Amino acid sequence: MNIFSTNMDEPMMDDLKILELSCSIYIVRYLNRHPGLNKSQIMSTEGRALSTKNRRIDQLYIAGLIDSDIREEEGMRKGEYFKLTDMGKEVADHLDAIYEIMKDHLAGCNEDFTSYTNPHAKEILAQFRDDNLDNKRE
């Protein structure tokens, strides 16, 4: 069974499943900014369990979004270091562009996206109060 859409006009539920998995987008975007990290360095970043990130790195590697090379860093033992593939870099750049489109609105959402408050609400209210004070003085 092919889980991927053969008709590009109609997306299927699992077309981008690898990106929907916990930490996938974070790891791809993080490696876009910090290429050449080993697994421990990636796993020690914020959020989610270490086991989730560890598994996700392996899955992103299999999906072709990240690649690795074995090398010795000065003062460290030989290790595997990760970077984005060309495809991974292109995906990361698109994800960053999507974030740029959404960031102003996201700033007003609570953590679980159940409510929205305009991030400029305090400024708007202050301006409203100032305008009302000016009107009362006149």
PDB file of C-alpha atoms in Angstrom:
ATOM      1  CA  MET A   1       0.000   0.000   0.000  1.00  0.00           C
ATOM      2  CA  ASN A   2       1.423   3.356  -1.041  1.00  0.00           C
ATOM      3  CA  ILE A   3       0.779   5.981   1.628  1.00  0.00           C
ATOM      4  CA  PHE A   4       1.884   8.807  -0.629  1.00  0.00           C
ATOM      5  CA  SER A   5      -0.391  10.687  -2.971  1.00  0.00           C
ATOM      6  CA  THR A   6       0.085   9.998  -6.656  1.00  0.00           C
ATOM      7  CA  ASN A   7      -2.205  12.912  -7.563  1.00  0.00           C
ATOM      8  CA  MET A   8      -0.445  16.119  -6.520  1.00  0.00           C
ATOM      9  CA  ASP A   9      -3.762  17.998  -6.700  1.00  0.00           C
ATOM     10  CA  GLU A  10      -5.163  15.943  -3.810  1.00  0.00           C
ATOM     11  CA  PRO A  11      -2.981  15.560  -0.724  1.00  0.00           C
ATOM     12  CA  MET A  12      -3.325  12.403   1.337  1.00  0.00           C
ATOM     13  CA  MET A  13      -3.334  12.310   5.122  1.00  0.00           C
ATOM     14  CA  ASP A  14       0.171  10.854   5.470  1.00  0.00           C
ATOM     15  CA  ASP A  15       2.015  12.624   2.631  1.00  0.00           C
ATOM     16  CA  LEU A  16       4.138  14.611   5.079  1.00  0.00           C
ATOM     17  CA  LYS A  17       3.878  12.325   8.101  1.00  0.00           C
ATOM     18  CA  ILE A  18       7.613  12.542   8.819  1.00  0.00           C
ATOM     19  CA  LEU A  19       7.202  16.277   9.444  1.00  0.00           C
ATOM     20  CA  GLU A  20       4.120  15.731  11.600  1.00  0.00           C
ATOM     21  CA  LEU A  21       6.008  13.522  14.057  1.00  0.00           C
ATOM     22  CA  SER A  22       7.037  15.136  17.324  1.00  0.00           C
ATOM     23  CA  CYS A  23      10.305  17.105  17.081  1.00  0.00           C
ATOM     24  CA  SER A  24      10.765  16.609  13.312  1.00  0.00           C
ATOM     25  CA  ILE A  25      10.220  20.222  12.318  1.00  0.00           C
ATOM     26  CA  TYR A  26      12.225  21.433  15.302  1.00  0.00           C
ATOM     27  CA  ILE A  27      15.217  19.215  14.459  1.00  0.00           C
ATOM     28  CA  VAL A  28      15.164  20.166  10.763  1.00  0.00           C
ATOM     29  CA  ARG A  29      14.958  23.895  11.551  1.00  0.00           C
ATOM     30  CA  TYR A  30      17.582  23.595  14.303  1.00  0.00           C
ATOM     31  CA  LEU A  31      20.067  21.788  12.041  1.00  0.00           C
ATOM     32  CA  ASN A  32      19.487  24.471   9.424  1.00  0.00           C
ATOM     33  CA  ARG A  33      20.961  26.961  11.898  1.00  0.00           C
ATOM     34  CA  HIS A  34      23.459  24.628  13.576  1.00  0.00           C
ATOM     35  CA  PRO A  35      24.868  22.107  11.084  1.00  0.00           C
ATOM     36  CA  GLY A  36      27.474  19.591  12.152  1.00  0.00           C
ATOM     37  CA  LEU A  37      26.121  18.659  15.580  1.00  0.00           C
ATOM     38  CA  ASN A  38      26.356  15.199  17.061  1.00  0.00           C
ATOM     39  CA  LYS A  39      23.315  13.362  18.358  1.00  0.00           C
ATOM     40  CA  SER A  40      23.968  14.300  21.995  1.00  0.00           C
ATOM     41  CA  GLN A  41      24.154  17.986  21.102  1.00  0.00           C
ATOM     42  CA  ILE A  42      20.854  17.823  19.212  1.00  0.00           C
ATOM     43  CA  MET A  43      19.158  15.792  21.947  1.00  0.00           C
ATOM     44  CA  SER A  44      20.268  18.193  24.684  1.00  0.00           C
ATOM     45  CA  THR A  45      18.322  21.084  23.148  1.00  0.00           C
ATOM     46  CA  GLU A  46      14.992  22.247  24.559  1.00  0.00           C
ATOM     47  CA  GLY A  47      11.793  20.260  24.700  1.00  0.00           C
ATOM     48  CA  ARG A  48      10.639  16.651  24.391  1.00  0.00           C
ATOM     49  CA  ALA A  49      12.181  13.474  25.736  1.00  0.00           C
ATOM     50  CA  LEU A  50      15.644  12.446  24.656  1.00  0.00           C
ATOM     51  CA  SER A  51      14.309   9.153  23.328  1.00  0.00           C
ATOM     52  CA  THR A  52      11.883  11.026  21.033  1.00  0.00           C
ATOM     53  CA  LYS A  53      14.651  13.148  19.546  1.00  0.00           C
ATOM     54  CA  ASN A  54      16.965  10.153  19.241  1.00  0.00           C
ATOM     55  CA  ARG A  55      14.360   8.166  17.298  1.00  0.00           C
ATOM     56  CA  ARG A  56      13.405  11.195  15.195  1.00  0.00           C
ATOM     57  CA  ILE A  57      17.012  11.826  14.112  1.00  0.00           C
ATOM     58  CA  ASP A  58      17.167   8.258  12.813  1.00  0.00           C
ATOM     59  CA  GLN A  59      13.828   8.645  11.003  1.00  0.00           C
ATOM     60  CA  LEU A  60      14.833  11.968   9.424  1.00  0.00           C
ATOM     61  CA  TYR A  61      18.035  10.300   8.248  1.00  0.00           C
ATOM     62  CA  ILE A  62      16.073   7.438   6.636  1.00  0.00           C
ATOM     63  CA  ALA A  63      13.664   9.970   5.062  1.00  0.00           C
ATOM     64  CA  GLY A  64      16.631  11.716   3.419  1.00  0.00           C
ATOM     65  CA  LEU A  65      16.283  15.047   5.212  1.00  0.00           C
ATOM     66  CA  ILE A  66      19.493  14.760   7.216  1.00  0.00           C
ATOM     67  CA  ASP A  67      22.840  13.154   6.559  1.00  0.00           C
ATOM     68  CA  SER A  68      25.779  12.350   8.759  1.00  0.00           C
ATOM     69  CA  ASP A  69      29.487  11.896   8.597  1.00  0.00           C
ATOM     70  CA  ILE A  70      31.929  10.283  10.980  1.00  0.00           C
ATOM     71  CA  ARG A  71      34.769  12.515  12.107  1.00  0.00           C
ATOM     72  CA  GLU A  72      36.930  13.455  15.045  1.00  0.00           C
ATOM     73  CA  GLU A  73      36.474  16.850  16.614  1.00  0.00           C
ATOM     74  CA  GLU A  74      39.442  18.337  18.428  1.00  0.00           C
ATOM     75  CA  GLY A  75      39.520  17.055  21.977  1.00  0.00           C
ATOM     76  CA  MET A  76      36.650  14.652  21.356  1.00  0.00           C
ATOM     77  CA  ARG A  77      36.464  11.051  20.277  1.00  0.00           C
ATOM     78  CA  LYS A  78      35.298  10.034  16.834  1.00  0.00           C
ATOM     79  CA  GLY A  79      31.597  10.651  16.386  1.00  0.00           C
ATOM     80  CA  GLU A  80      28.709  10.958  13.987  1.00  0.00           C
ATOM     81  CA  TYR A  81      27.801  14.529  13.067  1.00  0.00           C
ATOM     82  CA  PHE A  82      24.563  15.560  11.379  1.00  0.00           C
ATOM     83  CA  LYS A  83      23.630  18.157   8.783  1.00  0.00           C
ATOM     84  CA  LEU A  84      20.766  18.704   6.402  1.00  0.00           C
ATOM     85  CA  THR A  85      20.793  17.194   2.944  1.00  0.00           C
ATOM     86  CA  ASP A  86      20.018  19.495   0.020  1.00  0.00           C
ATOM     87  CA  MET A  87      16.397  18.388   0.250  1.00  0.00           C
ATOM     88  CA  GLY A  88      16.423  18.920   4.026  1.00  0.00           C
ATOM     89  CA  LYS A  89      17.818  22.420   3.568  1.00  0.00           C
ATOM     90  CA  GLU A  90      15.102  23.261   1.054  1.00  0.00           C
ATOM     91  CA  VAL A  91      12.407  21.917   3.413  1.00  0.00           C
ATOM     92  CA  ALA A  92      13.908  23.873   6.347  1.00  0.00           C
ATOM     93  CA  ASP A  93      13.945  27.083   4.312  1.00  0.00           C
ATOM     94  CA  HIS A  94      10.264  26.583   3.449  1.00  0.00           C
ATOM     95  CA  LEU A  95       9.409  25.854   7.095  1.00  0.00           C
ATOM     96  CA  ASP A  96      11.194  29.049   8.131  1.00  0.00           C
ATOM     97  CA  ALA A  97       9.217  30.970   5.504  1.00  0.00           C
ATOM     98  CA  ILE A  98       5.972  29.494   6.849  1.00  0.00           C
ATOM     99  CA  TYR A  99       6.972  30.536  10.358  1.00  0.00           C
ATOM    100  CA  GLU A 100       7.640  34.094   9.146  1.00  0.00           C
ATOM    101  CA  ILE A 101       4.134  34.223   7.669  1.00  0.00           C
ATOM    102  CA  MET A 102       2.565  32.965  10.904  1.00  0.00           C
ATOM    103  CA  LYS A 103       4.733  34.423  13.685  1.00  0.00           C
ATOM    104  CA  ASP A 104       2.795  37.632  14.350  1.00  0.00           C
ATOM    105  CA  HIS A 105      -0.468  35.763  14.738  1.00  0.00           C
ATOM    106  CA  LEU A 106       1.126  32.928  16.737  1.00  0.00           C
ATOM    107  CA  ALA A 107       2.424  35.453  19.252  1.00  0.00           C
ATOM    108  CA  GLY A 108      -1.155  35.982  20.390  1.00  0.00           C
ATOM    109  CA  CYS A 109      -2.019  32.311  20.846  1.00  0.00           C
ATOM    110  CA  ASN A 110      -1.770  30.516  24.141  1.00  0.00           C
ATOM    111  CA  GLU A 111       0.424  27.417  24.440  1.00  0.00           C
ATOM    112  CA  ASP A 112      -2.234  24.898  23.443  1.00  0.00           C
ATOM    113  CA  PHE A 113      -3.861  27.162  20.799  1.00  0.00           C
ATOM    114  CA  THR A 114      -7.235  27.306  22.516  1.00  0.00           C
ATOM    115  CA  SER A 115      -7.385  31.094  22.738  1.00  0.00           C
ATOM    116  CA  TYR A 116      -6.024  34.113  20.947  1.00  0.00           C
ATOM    117  CA  THR A 117      -5.215  37.565  22.262  1.00  0.00           C
ATOM    118  CA  ASN A 118      -3.912  40.186  19.904  1.00  0.00           C
ATOM    119  CA  PRO A 119      -0.212  40.561  20.822  1.00  0.00           C
ATOM    120  CA  HIS A 120      -0.693  44.315  20.492  1.00  0.00           C
ATOM    121  CA  ALA A 121      -3.725  44.349  22.814  1.00  0.00           C
ATOM    122  CA  LYS A 122      -1.976  46.316  25.576  1.00  0.00           C
ATOM    123  CA  GLU A 123      -0.871  48.971  23.095  1.00  0.00           C
ATOM    124  CA  ILE A 124      -4.349  49.127  21.550  1.00  0.00           C
ATOM    125  CA  LEU A 125      -5.995  49.453  24.976  1.00  0.00           C
ATOM    126  CA  ALA A 126      -3.502  52.117  26.049  1.00  0.00           C
ATOM    127  CA  GLN A 127      -4.195  54.083  22.882  1.00  0.00           C
ATOM    128  CA  PHE A 128      -7.932  53.678  23.414  1.00  0.00           C
ATOM    129  CA  ARG A 129      -7.614  54.947  27.003  1.00  0.00           C
ATOM    130  CA  ASP A 130      -5.455  57.869  25.897  1.00  0.00           C
ATOM    131  CA  ASP A 131      -7.952  58.781  23.167  1.00  0.00           C
ATOM    132  CA  ASN A 132     -10.813  58.621  25.666  1.00  0.00           C
ATOM    133  CA  LEU A 133      -8.939  60.807  28.137  1.00  0.00           C
ATOM    134  CA  ASP A 134      -8.234  63.343  25.408  1.00  0.00           C
ATOM    135  CA  ASN A 135     -11.923  63.320  24.412  1.00  0.00           C
ATOM    136  CA  LYS A 136     -13.040  63.878  28.016  1.00  0.00           C
ATOM    137  CA  ARG A 137     -10.666  66.825  28.393  1.00  0.00           C
ATOM    138  CA  GLU A 138     -12.065  68.516  25.299  1.00  0.00           C
TER     139      GLU A 138
END
